[in-house]
Short mmCIF file of C-alpha atoms in Angstrom, two decimals:
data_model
loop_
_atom_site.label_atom_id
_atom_site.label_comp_id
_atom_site.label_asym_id
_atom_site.label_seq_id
_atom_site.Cartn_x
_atom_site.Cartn_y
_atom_site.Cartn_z
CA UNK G 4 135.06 233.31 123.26
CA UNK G 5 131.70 233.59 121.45
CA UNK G 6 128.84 231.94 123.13
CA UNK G 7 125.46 230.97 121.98
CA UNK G 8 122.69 233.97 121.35
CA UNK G 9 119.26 232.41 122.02
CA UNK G 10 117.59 235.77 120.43
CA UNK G 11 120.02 235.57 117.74
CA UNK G 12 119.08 231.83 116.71
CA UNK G 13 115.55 231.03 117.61
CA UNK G 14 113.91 228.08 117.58
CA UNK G 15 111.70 227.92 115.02
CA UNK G 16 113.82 229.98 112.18
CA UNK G 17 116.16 228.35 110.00
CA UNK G 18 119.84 227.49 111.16
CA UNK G 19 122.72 230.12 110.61
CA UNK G 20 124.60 230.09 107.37
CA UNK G 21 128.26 228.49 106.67
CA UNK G 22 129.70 231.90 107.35
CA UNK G 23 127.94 232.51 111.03
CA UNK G 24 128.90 229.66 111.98
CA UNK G 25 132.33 229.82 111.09
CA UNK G 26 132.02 233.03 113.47
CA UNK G 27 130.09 231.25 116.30
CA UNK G 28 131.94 229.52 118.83
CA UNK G 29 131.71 225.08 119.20
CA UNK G 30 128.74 224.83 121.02
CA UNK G 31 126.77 226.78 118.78
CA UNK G 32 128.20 224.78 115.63
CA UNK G 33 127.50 221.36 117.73
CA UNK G 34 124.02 222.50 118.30
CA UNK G 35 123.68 223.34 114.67
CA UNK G 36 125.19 220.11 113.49
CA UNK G 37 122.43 218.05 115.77
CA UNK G 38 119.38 220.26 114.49
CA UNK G 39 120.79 219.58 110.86
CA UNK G 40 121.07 215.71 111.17
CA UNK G 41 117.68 215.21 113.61
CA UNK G 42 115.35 214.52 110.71
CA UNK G 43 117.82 212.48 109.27
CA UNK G 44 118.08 210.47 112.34
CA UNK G 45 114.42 210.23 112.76
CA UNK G 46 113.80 208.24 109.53
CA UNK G 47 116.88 206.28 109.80
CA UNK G 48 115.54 205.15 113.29
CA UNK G 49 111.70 204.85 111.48
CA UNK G 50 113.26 202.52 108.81
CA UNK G 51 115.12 200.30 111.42
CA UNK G 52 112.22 199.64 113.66
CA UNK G 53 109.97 198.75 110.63
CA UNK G 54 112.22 196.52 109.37
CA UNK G 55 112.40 195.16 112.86
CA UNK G 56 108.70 194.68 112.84
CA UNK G 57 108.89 193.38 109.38
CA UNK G 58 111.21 190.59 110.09
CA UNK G 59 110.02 190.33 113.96
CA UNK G 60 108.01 186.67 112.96
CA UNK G 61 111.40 185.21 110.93
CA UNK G 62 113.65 186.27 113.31
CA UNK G 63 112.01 185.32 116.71
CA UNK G 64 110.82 182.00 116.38
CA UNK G 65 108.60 179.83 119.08
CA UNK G 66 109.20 176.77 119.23
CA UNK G 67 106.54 174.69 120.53
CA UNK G 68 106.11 171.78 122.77
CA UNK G 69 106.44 168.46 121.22
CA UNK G 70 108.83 170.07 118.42
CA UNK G 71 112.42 170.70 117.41
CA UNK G 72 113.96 173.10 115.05
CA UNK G 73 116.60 172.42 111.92
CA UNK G 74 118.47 175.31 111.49
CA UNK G 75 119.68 176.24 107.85
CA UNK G 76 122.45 178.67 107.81
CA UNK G 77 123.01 180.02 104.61
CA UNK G 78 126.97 181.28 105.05
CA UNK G 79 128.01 178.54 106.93
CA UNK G 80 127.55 175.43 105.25
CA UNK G 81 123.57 174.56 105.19
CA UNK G 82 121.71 172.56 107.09
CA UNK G 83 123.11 171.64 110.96
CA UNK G 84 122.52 168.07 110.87
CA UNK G 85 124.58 167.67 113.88
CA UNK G 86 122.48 170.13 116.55
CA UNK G 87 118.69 170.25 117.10
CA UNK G 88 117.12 173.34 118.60
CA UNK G 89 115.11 172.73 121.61
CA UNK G 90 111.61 174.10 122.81
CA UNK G 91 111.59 177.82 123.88
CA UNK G 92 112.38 181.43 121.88
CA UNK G 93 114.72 181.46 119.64
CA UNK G 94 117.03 184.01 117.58
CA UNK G 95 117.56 183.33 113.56
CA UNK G 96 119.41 185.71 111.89
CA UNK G 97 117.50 187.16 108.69
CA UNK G 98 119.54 185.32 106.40
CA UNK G 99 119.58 181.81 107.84
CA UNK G 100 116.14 179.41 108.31
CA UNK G 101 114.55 177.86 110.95
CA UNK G 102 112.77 174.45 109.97
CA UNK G 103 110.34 173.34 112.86
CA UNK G 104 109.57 169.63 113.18
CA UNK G 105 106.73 168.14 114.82
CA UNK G 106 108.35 164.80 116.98
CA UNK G 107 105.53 163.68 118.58
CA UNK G 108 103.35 160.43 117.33
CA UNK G 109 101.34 161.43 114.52
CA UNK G 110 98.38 160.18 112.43
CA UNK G 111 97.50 160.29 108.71
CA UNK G 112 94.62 158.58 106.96
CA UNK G 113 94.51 157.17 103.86
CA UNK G 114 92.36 154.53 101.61
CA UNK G 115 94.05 152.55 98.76
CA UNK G 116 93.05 149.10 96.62
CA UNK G 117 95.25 146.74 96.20
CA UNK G 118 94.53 143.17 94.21
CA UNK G 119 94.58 139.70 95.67
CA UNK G 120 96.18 136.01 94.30
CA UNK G 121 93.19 135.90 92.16
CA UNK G 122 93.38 139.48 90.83
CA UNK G 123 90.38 141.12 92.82
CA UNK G 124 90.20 144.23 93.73
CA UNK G 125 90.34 144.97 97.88
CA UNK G 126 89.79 148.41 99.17
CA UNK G 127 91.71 149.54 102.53
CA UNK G 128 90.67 152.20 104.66
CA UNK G 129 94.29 152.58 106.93
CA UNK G 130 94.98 155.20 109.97
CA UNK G 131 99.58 155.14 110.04
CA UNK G 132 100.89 156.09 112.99
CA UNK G 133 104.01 157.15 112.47
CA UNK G 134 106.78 159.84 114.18
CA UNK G 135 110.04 161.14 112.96
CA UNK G 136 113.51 159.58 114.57
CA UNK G 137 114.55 162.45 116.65
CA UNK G 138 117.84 162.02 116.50
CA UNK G 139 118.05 161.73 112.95
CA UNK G 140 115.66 165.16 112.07
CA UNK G 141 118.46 167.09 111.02
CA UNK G 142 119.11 164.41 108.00
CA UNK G 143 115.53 163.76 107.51
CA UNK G 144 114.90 167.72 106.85
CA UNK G 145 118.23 167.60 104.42
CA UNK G 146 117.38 164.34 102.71
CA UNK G 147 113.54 164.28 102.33
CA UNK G 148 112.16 167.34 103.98
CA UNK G 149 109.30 168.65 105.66
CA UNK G 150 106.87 166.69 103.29
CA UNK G 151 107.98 163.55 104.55
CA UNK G 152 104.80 161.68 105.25
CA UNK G 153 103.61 161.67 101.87
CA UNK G 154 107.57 161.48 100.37
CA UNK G 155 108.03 157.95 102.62
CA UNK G 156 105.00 157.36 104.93
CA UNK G 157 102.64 156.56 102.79
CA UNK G 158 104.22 155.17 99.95
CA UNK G 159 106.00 152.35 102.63
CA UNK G 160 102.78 151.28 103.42
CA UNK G 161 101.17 151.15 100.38
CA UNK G 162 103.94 149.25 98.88
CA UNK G 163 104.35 146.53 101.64
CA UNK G 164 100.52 146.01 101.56
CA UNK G 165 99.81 145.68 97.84
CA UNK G 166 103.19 142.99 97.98
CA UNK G 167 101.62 141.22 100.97
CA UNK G 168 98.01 141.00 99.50
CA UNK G 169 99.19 140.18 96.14
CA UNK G 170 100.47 136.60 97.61
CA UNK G 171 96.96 135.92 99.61
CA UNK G 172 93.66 134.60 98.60
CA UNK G 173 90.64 136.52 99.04
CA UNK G 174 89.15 134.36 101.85
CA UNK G 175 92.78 134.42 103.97
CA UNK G 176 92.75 138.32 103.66
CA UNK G 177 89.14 138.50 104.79
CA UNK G 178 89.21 136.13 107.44
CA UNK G 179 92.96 136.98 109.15
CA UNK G 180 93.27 141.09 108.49
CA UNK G 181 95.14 141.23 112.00
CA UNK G 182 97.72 138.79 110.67
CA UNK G 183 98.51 140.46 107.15
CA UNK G 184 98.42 143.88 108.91
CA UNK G 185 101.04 142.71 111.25
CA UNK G 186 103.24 141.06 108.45
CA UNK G 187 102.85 145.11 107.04
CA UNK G 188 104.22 146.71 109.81
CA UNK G 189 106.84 144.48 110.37
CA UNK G 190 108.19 145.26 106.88
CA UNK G 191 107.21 148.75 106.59
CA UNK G 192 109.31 149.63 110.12
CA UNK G 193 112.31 148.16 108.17
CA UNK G 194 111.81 150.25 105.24
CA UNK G 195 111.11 153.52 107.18
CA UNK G 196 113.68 153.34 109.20
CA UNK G 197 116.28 153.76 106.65
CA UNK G 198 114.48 156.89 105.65
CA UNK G 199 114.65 158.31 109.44
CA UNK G 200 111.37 157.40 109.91
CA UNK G 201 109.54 155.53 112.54
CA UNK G 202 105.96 153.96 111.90
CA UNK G 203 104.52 152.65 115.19
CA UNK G 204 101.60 151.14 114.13
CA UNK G 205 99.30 150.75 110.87
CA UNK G 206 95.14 150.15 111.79
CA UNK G 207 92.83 148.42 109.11
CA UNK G 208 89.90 150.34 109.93
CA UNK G 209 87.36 148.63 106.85
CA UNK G 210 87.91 146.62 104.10
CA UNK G 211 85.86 146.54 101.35
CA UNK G 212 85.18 143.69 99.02
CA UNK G 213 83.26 143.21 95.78
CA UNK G 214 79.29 142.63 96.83
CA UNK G 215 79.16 139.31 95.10
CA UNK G 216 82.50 137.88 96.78
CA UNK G 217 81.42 139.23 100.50
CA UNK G 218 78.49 137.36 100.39
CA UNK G 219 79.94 134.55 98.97
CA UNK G 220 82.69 134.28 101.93
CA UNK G 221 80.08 135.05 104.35
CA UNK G 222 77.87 132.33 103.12
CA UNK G 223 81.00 130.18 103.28
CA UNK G 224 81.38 131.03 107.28
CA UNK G 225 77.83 130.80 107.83
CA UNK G 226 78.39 127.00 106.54
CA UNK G 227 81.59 126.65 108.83
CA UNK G 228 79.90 127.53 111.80
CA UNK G 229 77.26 125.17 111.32
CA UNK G 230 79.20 122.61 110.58
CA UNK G 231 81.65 123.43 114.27
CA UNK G 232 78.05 123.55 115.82
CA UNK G 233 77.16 120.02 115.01
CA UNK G 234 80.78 118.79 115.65
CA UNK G 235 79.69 119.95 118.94
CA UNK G 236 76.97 118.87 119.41
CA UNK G 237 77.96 115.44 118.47
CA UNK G 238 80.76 115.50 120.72
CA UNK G 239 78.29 115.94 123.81
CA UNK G 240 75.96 113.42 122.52
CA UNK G 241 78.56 110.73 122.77
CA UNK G 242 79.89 111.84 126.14
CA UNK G 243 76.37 111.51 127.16
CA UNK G 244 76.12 108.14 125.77
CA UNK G 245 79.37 107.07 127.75
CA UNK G 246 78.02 108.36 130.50
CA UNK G 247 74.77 106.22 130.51
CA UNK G 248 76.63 102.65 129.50
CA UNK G 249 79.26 103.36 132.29
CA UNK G 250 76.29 104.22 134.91
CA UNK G 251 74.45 100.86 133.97
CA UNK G 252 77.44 99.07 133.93
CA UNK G 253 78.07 100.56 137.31
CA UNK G 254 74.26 99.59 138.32
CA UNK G 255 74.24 95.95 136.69
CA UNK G 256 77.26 95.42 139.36
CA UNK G 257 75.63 96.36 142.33
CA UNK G 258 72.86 94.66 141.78
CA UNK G 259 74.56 91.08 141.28
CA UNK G 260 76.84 91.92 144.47
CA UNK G 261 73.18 92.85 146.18
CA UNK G 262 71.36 89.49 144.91
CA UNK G 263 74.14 87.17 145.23
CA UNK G 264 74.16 88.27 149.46
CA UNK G 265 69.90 87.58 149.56
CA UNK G 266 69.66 84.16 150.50
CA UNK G 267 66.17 82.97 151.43
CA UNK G 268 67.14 82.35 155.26
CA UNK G 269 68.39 86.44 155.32
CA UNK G 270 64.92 87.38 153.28
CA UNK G 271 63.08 85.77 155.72
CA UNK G 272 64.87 87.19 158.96
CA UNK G 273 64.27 90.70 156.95
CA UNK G 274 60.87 90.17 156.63
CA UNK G 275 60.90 88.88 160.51
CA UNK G 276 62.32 91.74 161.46
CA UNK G 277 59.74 94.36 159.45
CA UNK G 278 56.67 92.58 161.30
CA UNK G 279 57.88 93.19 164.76
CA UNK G 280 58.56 96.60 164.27
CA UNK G 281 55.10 96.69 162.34
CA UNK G 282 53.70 95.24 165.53
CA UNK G 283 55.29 97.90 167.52
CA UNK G 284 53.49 100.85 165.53
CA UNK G 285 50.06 102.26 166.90
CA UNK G 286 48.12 102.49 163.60
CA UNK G 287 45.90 99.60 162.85
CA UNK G 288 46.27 97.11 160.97
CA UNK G 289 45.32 92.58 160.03
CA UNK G 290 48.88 90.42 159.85
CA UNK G 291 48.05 86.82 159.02
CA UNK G 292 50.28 84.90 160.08
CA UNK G 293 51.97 81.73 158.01
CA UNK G 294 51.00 82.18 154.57
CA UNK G 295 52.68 80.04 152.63
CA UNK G 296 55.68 77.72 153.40
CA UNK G 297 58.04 80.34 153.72
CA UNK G 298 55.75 81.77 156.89
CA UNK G 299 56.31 85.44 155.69
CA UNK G 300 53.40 87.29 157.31
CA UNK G 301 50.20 88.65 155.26
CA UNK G 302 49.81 92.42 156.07
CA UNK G 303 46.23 93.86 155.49
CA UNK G 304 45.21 97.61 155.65
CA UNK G 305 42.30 98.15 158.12
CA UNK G 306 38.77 97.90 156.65
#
């Protein structure tokens, strides 16, 4: 049995020729075989891991929080519409795609004109708030795609407002913004929805008017404020005036029911009555007695 000469095969020369080895024994051909293939090896192994390290961010995927993935699987029938990937790391395979959605309420601003009844031109300055259906993403990402606020969003809005405003004058718009805001998002949530899409809210955050009809409408509320002012002040005037005619009325009464019970025999047992007590009191004082018929007393202050 031939075994393996370490003097005869050193490291660092080149590996025995077809016919030695045909000569040496298994071990020394297995040893051979290895040393022949290493370098091989090596840059299979190098290619692998930089392909690895190439592909590392496509085929481990993060998925944040506050987001879902759609999965697009390229040998088995597209887009899952059916199954939404949940927070956390995730394996794709190189040829399939992972689609990440962001579910959480979102905000996008945007200014647009639109023209009233009487064909003038009103600027909008809106913030839409606005968040994908999440059980509907798959479908959304298959039917509109990741683009969706400016595919649907915005274009909902735009449309119901320029309808709205197109059937109001320029003072209602002005005046009631909450109200024709309200009548858009009402509509627009109908729209959107049928496009997997739910708006939550749309803000008028300015509205701009032509210079020359501004101050005209705000001129025209100075006037109606004035005008509610003296209403008002009317109104108060006249409760006022009630107020005094029922008082004297009130008075007028009292004073009949007062004079009707003052006979001259009680006016004269009154007066009677204050004289004694007047007598009583230390300060000094003249009382002449008997003036005239009556005999009411005559008081004097002292000298």
């Amino acid at each position: 049995m031939s075994t393996y000469d370490a003097d005869a095969y050193p490291a660092d020369d080149l590996l025995p020729d077809e016919e030695d080895l045909r000569d040496a024994g298994p071990l020394t051909r297995s040893w051979a075989f290895v040393r022949g293939q290493s370098n091989r090896v090596l840059l299979l192994a190098g290619v692998l891991l930089f392909v690895l390290l190439y592909f590392w961010p496509a085929i481990f995927v993060t998925i944040e929080s506050g987001q879902v993935g759609v999965m697009y699987q390229r040998f088995a029938g597209g887009t899952v519409t059916d199954r939404l990937l949940g927070e956390g790391l995730r394996f794709v395979p190189p040829w399939d795609k992972l689609f990440i959605y962001n579910v959480r309420l979102q905000e996008v601003r945007h200014t647009m004109t639109a023209l009233s009844q009487e064909g003038l031109e009103v600027k909008f300055d809106l913030s839409i708030r606005y968040r994908p259906e999440l059980e509907l993403v798959g479908l959304l990402h298959q039917k509109v795609g990741p683009d969706y606020a400016e595919k649907v969003v915005v274009p909902e809005v735009e449309s119901a407002l320029r309808g709205i405003v197109g059937a109001q004058m320029l003072d209602t718009i002005y005046t009631t913004s909450q109200d024709v805001v309200q009548r858009v998002v009402n509509v627009v949530m109908e729209q959107a929805s049928r496009n997997y899409v739910h708006i939550d809210e749309v803000v008028v955050r300015a509205i701009e008017l032509p210079a020359a009809v501004r101050e005209r409408i705000e001129a025209k509320m100075v006037e109606k404020e004035t005008a509610e002012s003296y209403e008002f002040r009317l109104q108060i005037a006249t409760a006022e005036a009630e107020r005094k005619r029922i008082e004297a009325g009130g008075t007028a009464v009292y004073n009949g029911l007062i004079g009707a019970s003052l006979t001259p025999s009680v006016m004269q047992w009154e007066a009677l009555q204050a004289t004694k007590e007047l007598a009583k009191s230390p300060n000094a004082k003249t009382i002449i007695i008997g003036r005239t018929g009556d005999g009411l007393p005559i008081i004097l202050p002292p000298q």
